[in-house]
Amino acid sequence: MTSVRVRLLVLALAPLVLLMPALLLIAMTRWTADYDRLLIANVESDLRIAEQYLSRLMAGTGEDLQGIAESAQLAVVLGAEKPARAAFLDRKREVLGFDFLYFLPVTQAEPAAQRWPVIASGLAGRAETSIDLFQPEDLEAVSTELAERARIPLIDTEAAVPTTRTEEERGMVVHAAAPVRFGGQPGVLVGGILLNRNLDFIDTINALVYLNAVTGGERQGTATLFLDDVRVSTNVRLFEDVRALGTRVSAAVRGAVLDEGRTWLDRAFVVNDWYISGYLPLTDSFGERVGMLYVGFLEAPFTAAKRAALLWMMLAFAAVLVLFVPIFLRMAEGIFAPLERMTETMRRVGDGDLSARNNHAGAKDEIGQVAAHLDDLLDQVQDRDRRLRAWADELNQRVDQRTAELREANEKLEATFRQLVMSEKLASIGEITAGVAHEINNPVAVIQGNLDVIYEVLGPNTQPIDTELALIDRQVARIQAIVGKLLKFARPGDYSGSEESVELCGVVDECLVLVSHVVAQGKAVVRKAFAPVPDVRVDPGEMQQVVVNLIVNAVQAMGPGGTLDLALLPETRDGRDGACLVVADTGPGIPEDRLASVFDPFFTTKQAEGTGLGLSISQTLIQRAGGLITVRNRPEGGAEFRVWLPAAEARQDDIGA
Ligand code: ADP
């Protein structure tokens, strides 16, 4: 999901954050290049103006000179005395602003023409103006003052070609010559202007170029005249009021302009700052490159303007970013938020929360449709899950029900099986016992019959042996009673039906008399707690048999000195009133794993002394009487048997029903 989010963000922001700056960069680069070209074009046109001014100056100088050369005044003066001529020429020089003005008659002009092509031209009859370099002696020849004015001490300049020279003594001169053709005195009129330290000249150029109405005062312009590479006239300042006369041009410019003769139009380091510069090579009358004309304006304001423009653009871009990025982000959010919601929904469903939904009701776009479709599918899944769970629950219930039924049936089967086994065992015991009893009954009957015969035959003569005969009679009666009991014991079914309403406390008391010798032998203490209980319907003999068995077992289990508790209490079971006899002892109790087995026939722990039939028969008898016999171990120790029998009236009702 992150990758989708990132991709969407890139898609949304790339045009703004990447493409726009790239476009801006291209536009700015292009604009800067155009701007630089414009500046160069500007300086080029400035240089043309300066060049034209220089040409104008030279042409003006030539014309002025020619005017004088052809004037009638000169013709008159040439015919006059020398001082008058000198005074005239001096006056004219001052009026025209020349630095020197003199007349050479042909004889003197010829050697001078050898030296100066300008003079040669004048001699040949053509007025000519050119730039020439005057050596110090040439200047000295004109005047010491001129030579002095031309002299400029060199100042060490950064980036200039190194030099050992310390002073520039040569002078750069606008050198003009015009022919004088008067019959009497032909010759050449020579005049000129020294450009070294000629600040008027350079300030005029500067004013022309930079102080015009169009450019106003915006550009800080400079103009310079170089003699060779030395500034001989300039308005470039070294300090506030000191012009940079004597400083030199940089080596790069010197190489390009003076050595190669190219016009330099580029930025250049001038004295102490960068300028947009134009350098024009100047040639003298010999065709030699003797100097340069320079104009330029300070680059810094334009660089600052460029920087300001760039800054403005960047600020504008930042503003656009600040303004539009949140809008783009919100639009992107509109796409990836539903996608994230869907992922979250799937995660919750995966964790088991089938009720999780996208709830994307509002959106009508493709994502909204997908979300809605997903919700539909989840509805179906949840519905199926619900039905499956319902089926599973129903199935479990059925299995539980069936299992309970099976368990019940199994228990019944086991009980039935146990009863069957017991019945069979009892039946076989009954057979044997019945056989034995029958076998005993016959001899006893013979003994009894013969005893009766003795009484009949002897009559009163039996007196001497009456005691012995009575003893035999009692013992035979006892044998008959025992055999009767044995038969009853072995075949209880044969003796059933003799149930009667019995008062239980009476039965228990009788039993205590019967087992008194056992209790006494076992040194047991008997405690009775008989609450009034309803009469029960049971065979009193069978009931006696059950109680005797329970008491004997308890006494045997306790060993000498135990306490036997006998209690009678009324108890209602399953809504039926009844009486409960509790027989509890202080013996060791019955191990828990054997509790269920004590009612099994032949289960005994008494080895040869026990038959294991007592409790089994007791259970049969009590169950047949509609009651229940149970056993448990008392928490305080010892076993507790409870015999419950339904009340006689209740049982009567049952039977009646
Ligand atoms: P018998 O007494 O011949 O062994 P019973 O059926 O009367 O046969 O008793 C079965 C077994 O139950 C006894 O052997 C004895 O282990 C156990 N039993 C019966 N009553 C008690 C009792 N009060 N305390 C401890 N064990 C008992």
JSON list of N, CA and C and ligand atoms in Angstrom, two decimals, residues 549-550 553-558 585 587-590 594 598-600 602-606 609-616 639-641, ligand 1:
[
{"chain": "A", "resi": 549, "resn": "ASN", "atom": "N", "xyz": [-27.10, -57.14, 58.30]},
{"chain": "A", "resi": 549, "resn": "ASN", "atom": "CA", "xyz": [-25.92, -57.19, 57.42]},
{"chain": "A", "resi": 549, "resn": "ASN", "atom": "C", "xyz": [-25.12, -55.89, 57.51]},
{"chain": "A", "resi": 550, "resn": "LEU", "atom": "N", "xyz": [-25.83, -54.74, 57.47]},
{"chain": "A", "resi": 550, "resn": "LEU", "atom": "CA", "xyz": [-25.15, -53.44, 57.51]},
{"chain": "A", "resi": 550, "resn": "LEU", "atom": "C", "xyz": [-24.42, -53.25, 58.84]},
{"chain": "A", "resi": 553, "resn": "ASN", "atom": "N", "xyz": [-21.35, -55.62, 59.09]},
{"chain": "A", "resi": 553, "resn": "ASN", "atom": "CA", "xyz": [-20.26, -55.08, 58.23]},
{"chain": "A", "resi": 553, "resn": "ASN", "atom": "C", "xyz": [-19.56, -53.91, 58.91]},
{"chain": "A", "resi": 554, "resn": "ALA", "atom": "N", "xyz": [-20.36, -52.96, 59.48]},
{"chain": "A", "resi": 554, "resn": "ALA", "atom": "CA", "xyz": [-19.79, -51.76, 60.10]},
{"chain": "A", "resi": 554, "resn": "ALA", "atom": "C", "xyz": [-18.91, -52.13, 61.27]},
{"chain": "A", "resi": 555, "resn": "VAL", "atom": "N", "xyz": [-19.44, -53.03, 62.14]},
{"chain": "A", "resi": 555, "resn": "VAL", "atom": "CA", "xyz": [-18.66, -53.42, 63.33]},
{"chain": "A", "resi": 555, "resn": "VAL", "atom": "C", "xyz": [-17.37, -54.11, 62.90]},
{"chain": "A", "resi": 556, "resn": "GLN", "atom": "N", "xyz": [-17.47, -54.98, 61.90]},
{"chain": "A", "resi": 556, "resn": "GLN", "atom": "CA", "xyz": [-16.27, -55.68, 61.42]},
{"chain": "A", "resi": 556, "resn": "GLN", "atom": "C", "xyz": [-15.24, -54.69, 60.86]},
{"chain": "A", "resi": 557, "resn": "ALA", "atom": "N", "xyz": [-15.73, -53.68, 60.13]},
{"chain": "A", "resi": 557, "resn": "ALA", "atom": "CA", "xyz": [-14.81, -52.70, 59.51]},
{"chain": "A", "resi": 557, "resn": "ALA", "atom": "C", "xyz": [-14.12, -51.85, 60.57]},
{"chain": "A", "resi": 558, "resn": "MET", "atom": "N", "xyz": [-14.84, -51.50, 61.67]},
{"chain": "A", "resi": 558, "resn": "MET", "atom": "CA", "xyz": [-14.28, -50.59, 62.67]},
{"chain": "A", "resi": 558, "resn": "MET", "atom": "C", "xyz": [-13.20, -51.23, 63.52]},
{"chain": "A", "resi": 585, "resn": "ASP", "atom": "N", "xyz": [-20.27, -45.59, 60.31]},
{"chain": "A", "resi": 585, "resn": "ASP", "atom": "CA", "xyz": [-19.28, -46.10, 61.26]},
{"chain": "A", "resi": 585, "resn": "ASP", "atom": "C", "xyz": [-18.05, -45.20, 61.27]},
{"chain": "A", "resi": 587, "resn": "GLY", "atom": "N", "xyz": [-15.02, -46.49, 60.83]},
{"chain": "A", "resi": 587, "resn": "GLY", "atom": "CA", "xyz": [-13.97, -47.35, 60.27]},
{"chain": "A", "resi": 587, "resn": "GLY", "atom": "C", "xyz": [-13.14, -46.64, 59.20]},
{"chain": "A", "resi": 588, "resn": "PRO", "atom": "N", "xyz": [-12.38, -47.44, 58.44]},
{"chain": "A", "resi": 588, "resn": "PRO", "atom": "CA", "xyz": [-11.48, -46.82, 57.43]},
{"chain": "A", "resi": 588, "resn": "PRO", "atom": "C", "xyz": [-12.22, -46.36, 56.17]},
{"chain": "A", "resi": 589, "resn": "GLY", "atom": "N", "xyz": [-13.50, -46.69, 56.07]},
{"chain": "A", "resi": 589, "resn": "GLY", "atom": "CA", "xyz": [-14.24, -46.31, 54.85]},
{"chain": "A", "resi": 589, "resn": "GLY", "atom": "C", "xyz": [-13.89, -47.26, 53.71]},
{"chain": "A", "resi": 590, "resn": "ILE", "atom": "N", "xyz": [-14.39, -46.96, 52.52]},
{"chain": "A", "resi": 590, "resn": "ILE", "atom": "CA", "xyz": [-14.18, -47.82, 51.36]},
{"chain": "A", "resi": 590, "resn": "ILE", "atom": "C", "xyz": [-13.36, -47.05, 50.33]},
{"chain": "A", "resi": 594, "resn": "ARG", "atom": "N", "xyz": [-13.47, -48.49, 44.77]},
{"chain": "A", "resi": 594, "resn": "ARG", "atom": "CA", "xyz": [-14.24, -49.72, 45.02]},
{"chain": "A", "resi": 594, "resn": "ARG", "atom": "C", "xyz": [-15.68, -49.42, 45.42]},
{"chain": "A", "resi": 598, "resn": "VAL", "atom": "N", "xyz": [-19.01, -52.47, 45.70]},
{"chain": "A", "resi": 598, "resn": "VAL", "atom": "CA", "xyz": [-19.40, -53.17, 46.93]},
{"chain": "A", "resi": 598, "resn": "VAL", "atom": "C", "xyz": [-20.73, -53.89, 46.83]},
{"chain": "A", "resi": 599, "resn": "PHE", "atom": "N", "xyz": [-21.59, -53.40, 45.86]},
{"chain": "A", "resi": 599, "resn": "PHE", "atom": "CA", "xyz": [-22.90, -54.07, 45.73]},
{"chain": "A", "resi": 599, "resn": "PHE", "atom": "C", "xyz": [-22.86, -55.24, 44.76]},
{"chain": "A", "resi": 600, "resn": "ASP", "atom": "N", "xyz": [-21.65, -55.48, 44.17]},
{"chain": "A", "resi": 600, "resn": "ASP", "atom": "CA", "xyz": [-21.54, -56.62, 43.26]},
{"chain": "A", "resi": 600, "resn": "ASP", "atom": "C", "xyz": [-21.58, -57.92, 44.07]},
{"chain": "A", "resi": 602, "resn": "PHE", "atom": "N", "xyz": [-20.53, -61.36, 45.37]},
{"chain": "A", "resi": 602, "resn": "PHE", "atom": "CA", "xyz": [-19.24, -62.00, 45.63]},
{"chain": "A", "resi": 602, "resn": "PHE", "atom": "C", "xyz": [-18.09, -61.03, 45.75]},
{"chain": "A", "resi": 603, "resn": "PHE", "atom": "N", "xyz": [-18.41, -59.71, 45.81]},
{"chain": "A", "resi": 603, "resn": "PHE", "atom": "CA", "xyz": [-17.32, -58.77, 46.05]},
{"chain": "A", "resi": 603, "resn": "PHE", "atom": "C", "xyz": [-17.08, -58.74, 47.55]},
{"chain": "A", "resi": 604, "resn": "THR", "atom": "N", "xyz": [-15.87, -59.13, 47.93]},
{"chain": "A", "resi": 604, "resn": "THR", "atom": "CA", "xyz": [-15.55, -59.12, 49.36]},
{"chain": "A", "resi": 604, "resn": "THR", "atom": "C", "xyz": [-14.07, -58.86, 49.55]},
{"chain": "A", "resi": 605, "resn": "THR", "atom": "N", "xyz": [-13.75, -58.26, 50.68]},
{"chain": "A", "resi": 605, "resn": "THR", "atom": "CA", "xyz": [-12.34, -58.09, 51.01]},
{"chain": "A", "resi": 605, "resn": "THR", "atom": "C", "xyz": [-12.01, -58.93, 52.24]},
{"chain": "A", "resi": 606, "resn": "LYS", "atom": "N", "xyz": [-12.93, -59.83, 52.58]},
{"chain": "A", "resi": 606, "resn": "LYS", "atom": "CA", "xyz": [-12.75, -60.57, 53.84]},
{"chain": "A", "resi": 606, "resn": "LYS", "atom": "C", "xyz": [-12.26, -62.00, 53.62]},
{"chain": "A", "resi": 609, "resn": "GLU", "atom": "N", "xyz": [-13.62, -65.50, 55.17]},
{"chain": "A", "resi": 609, "resn": "GLU", "atom": "CA", "xyz": [-14.72, -65.25, 56.09]},
{"chain": "A", "resi": 609, "resn": "GLU", "atom": "C", "xyz": [-15.92, -64.63, 55.41]},
{"chain": "A", "resi": 610, "resn": "GLY", "atom": "N", "xyz": [-15.72, -63.95, 54.32]},
{"chain": "A", "resi": 610, "resn": "GLY", "atom": "CA", "xyz": [-16.85, -63.27, 53.67]},
{"chain": "A", "resi": 610, "resn": "GLY", "atom": "C", "xyz": [-17.35, -64.04, 52.47]},
{"chain": "A", "resi": 611, "resn": "THR", "atom": "N", "xyz": [-18.64, -63.78, 52.13]},
{"chain": "A", "resi": 611, "resn": "THR", "atom": "CA", "xyz": [-19.20, -64.40, 50.92]},
{"chain": "A", "resi": 611, "resn": "THR", "atom": "C", "xyz": [-19.34, -63.38, 49.81]},
{"chain": "A", "resi": 612, "resn": "GLY", "atom": "N", "xyz": [-19.39, -62.10, 50.20]},
{"chain": "A", "resi": 612, "resn": "GLY", "atom": "CA", "xyz": [-19.59, -61.04, 49.19]},
{"chain": "A", "resi": 612, "resn": "GLY", "atom": "C", "xyz": [-21.03, -61.03, 48.72]},
{"chain": "A", "resi": 613, "resn": "LEU", "atom": "N", "xyz": [-21.93, -61.67, 49.47]},
{"chain": "A", "resi": 613, "resn": "LEU", "atom": "CA", "xyz": [-23.33, -61.71, 49.04]},
{"chain": "A", "resi": 613, "resn": "LEU", "atom": "C", "xyz": [-24.22, -60.74, 49.82]},
{"chain": "A", "resi": 614, "resn": "GLY", "atom": "N", "xyz": [-23.75, -60.35, 51.01]},
{"chain": "A", "resi": 614, "resn": "GLY", "atom": "CA", "xyz": [-24.58, -59.54, 51.92]},
{"chain": "A", "resi": 614, "resn": "GLY", "atom": "C", "xyz": [-25.17, -58.31, 51.25]},
{"chain": "A", "resi": 615, "resn": "LEU", "atom": "N", "xyz": [-24.31, -57.43, 50.77]},
{"chain": "A", "resi": 615, "resn": "LEU", "atom": "CA", "xyz": [-24.78, -56.16, 50.19]},
{"chain": "A", "resi": 615, "resn": "LEU", "atom": "C", "xyz": [-25.53, -56.40, 48.90]},
{"chain": "A", "resi": 616, "resn": "SER", "atom": "N", "xyz": [-25.08, -57.37, 48.12]},
{"chain": "A", "resi": 616, "resn": "SER", "atom": "CA", "xyz": [-25.74, -57.67, 46.86]},
{"chain": "A", "resi": 616, "resn": "SER", "atom": "C", "xyz": [-27.19, -58.08, 47.10]},
{"chain": "A", "resi": 639, "resn": "ALA", "atom": "N", "xyz": [-17.48, -45.23, 56.65]},
{"chain": "A", "resi": 639, "resn": "ALA", "atom": "CA", "xyz": [-18.44, -45.42, 55.56]},
{"chain": "A", "resi": 639, "resn": "ALA", "atom": "C", "xyz": [-19.84, -45.12, 56.08]},
{"chain": "A", "resi": 640, "resn": "GLU", "atom": "N", "xyz": [-20.67, -44.69, 55.10]},
{"chain": "A", "resi": 640, "resn": "GLU", "atom": "CA", "xyz": [-22.06, -44.38, 55.48]},
{"chain": "A", "resi": 640, "resn": "GLU", "atom": "C", "xyz": [-22.99, -45.02, 54.46]},
{"chain": "A", "resi": 641, "resn": "PHE", "atom": "N", "xyz": [-23.85, -45.94, 54.91]},
{"chain": "A", "resi": 641, "resn": "PHE", "atom": "CA", "xyz": [-24.84, -46.57, 54.04]},
{"chain": "A", "resi": 641, "resn": "PHE", "atom": "C", "xyz": [-26.18, -45.96, 54.34]},
{"chain": "B", "resi": 1, "resn": "ADP", "atom": "P1", "xyz": [-18.95, -59.71, 53.03]},
{"chain": "B", "resi": 1, "resn": "ADP", "atom": "O1", "xyz": [-19.30, -58.97, 54.24]},
{"chain": "B", "resi": 1, "resn": "ADP", "atom": "O2", "xyz": [-19.24, -61.15, 53.09]},
{"chain": "B", "resi": 1, "resn": "ADP", "atom": "O3", "xyz": [-17.59, -59.43, 52.49]},
{"chain": "B", "resi": 1, "resn": "ADP", "atom": "P2", "xyz": [-20.74, -57.86, 51.81]},
{"chain": "B", "resi": 1, "resn": "ADP", "atom": "O4", "xyz": [-21.46, -57.80, 50.47]},
{"chain": "B", "resi": 1, "resn": "ADP", "atom": "O5", "xyz": [-21.61, -57.64, 52.99]},
{"chain": "B", "resi": 1, "resn": "ADP", "atom": "O6", "xyz": [-19.95, -59.16, 51.85]},
{"chain": "B", "resi": 1, "resn": "ADP", "atom": "O7", "xyz": [-19.67, -56.73, 51.76]},
{"chain": "B", "resi": 1, "resn": "ADP", "atom": "C1", "xyz": [-18.83, -56.64, 50.64]},
{"chain": "B", "resi": 1, "resn": "ADP", "atom": "C2", "xyz": [-17.62, -55.86, 51.00]},
{"chain": "B", "resi": 1, "resn": "ADP", "atom": "O8", "xyz": [-17.97, -54.46, 51.20]},
{"chain": "B", "resi": 1, "resn": "ADP", "atom": "C3", "xyz": [-16.89, -56.24, 52.25]},
{"chain": "B", "resi": 1, "resn": "ADP", "atom": "O9", "xyz": [-16.01, -57.29, 52.05]},
{"chain": "B", "resi": 1, "resn": "ADP", "atom": "C4", "xyz": [-16.15, -54.97, 52.66]},
{"chain": "B", "resi": 1, "resn": "ADP", "atom": "O10", "xyz": [-14.94, -54.90, 51.96]},
{"chain": "B", "resi": 1, "resn": "ADP", "atom": "C5", "xyz": [-17.04, -53.90, 52.15]},
{"chain": "B", "resi": 1, "resn": "ADP", "atom": "N1", "xyz": [-17.80, -53.27, 53.21]},
{"chain": "B", "resi": 1, "resn": "ADP", "atom": "C6", "xyz": [-19.08, -53.46, 53.51]},
{"chain": "B", "resi": 1, "resn": "ADP", "atom": "N2", "xyz": [-19.47, -52.67, 54.53]},
{"chain": "B", "resi": 1, "resn": "ADP", "atom": "C7", "xyz": [-18.36, -51.93, 54.89]},
{"chain": "B", "resi": 1, "resn": "ADP", "atom": "C8", "xyz": [-18.11, -50.94, 55.93]},
{"chain": "B", "resi": 1, "resn": "ADP", "atom": "N3", "xyz": [-19.04, -50.54, 56.78]},
{"chain": "B", "resi": 1, "resn": "ADP", "atom": "N4", "xyz": [-16.86, -50.43, 55.99]},
{"chain": "B", "resi": 1, "resn": "ADP", "atom": "C9", "xyz": [-15.89, -50.82, 55.15]},
{"chain": "B", "resi": 1, "resn": "ADP", "atom": "N5", "xyz": [-16.09, -51.76, 54.17]},
{"chain": "B", "resi": 1, "resn": "ADP", "atom": "C10", "xyz": [-17.31, -52.31, 54.07]}
]
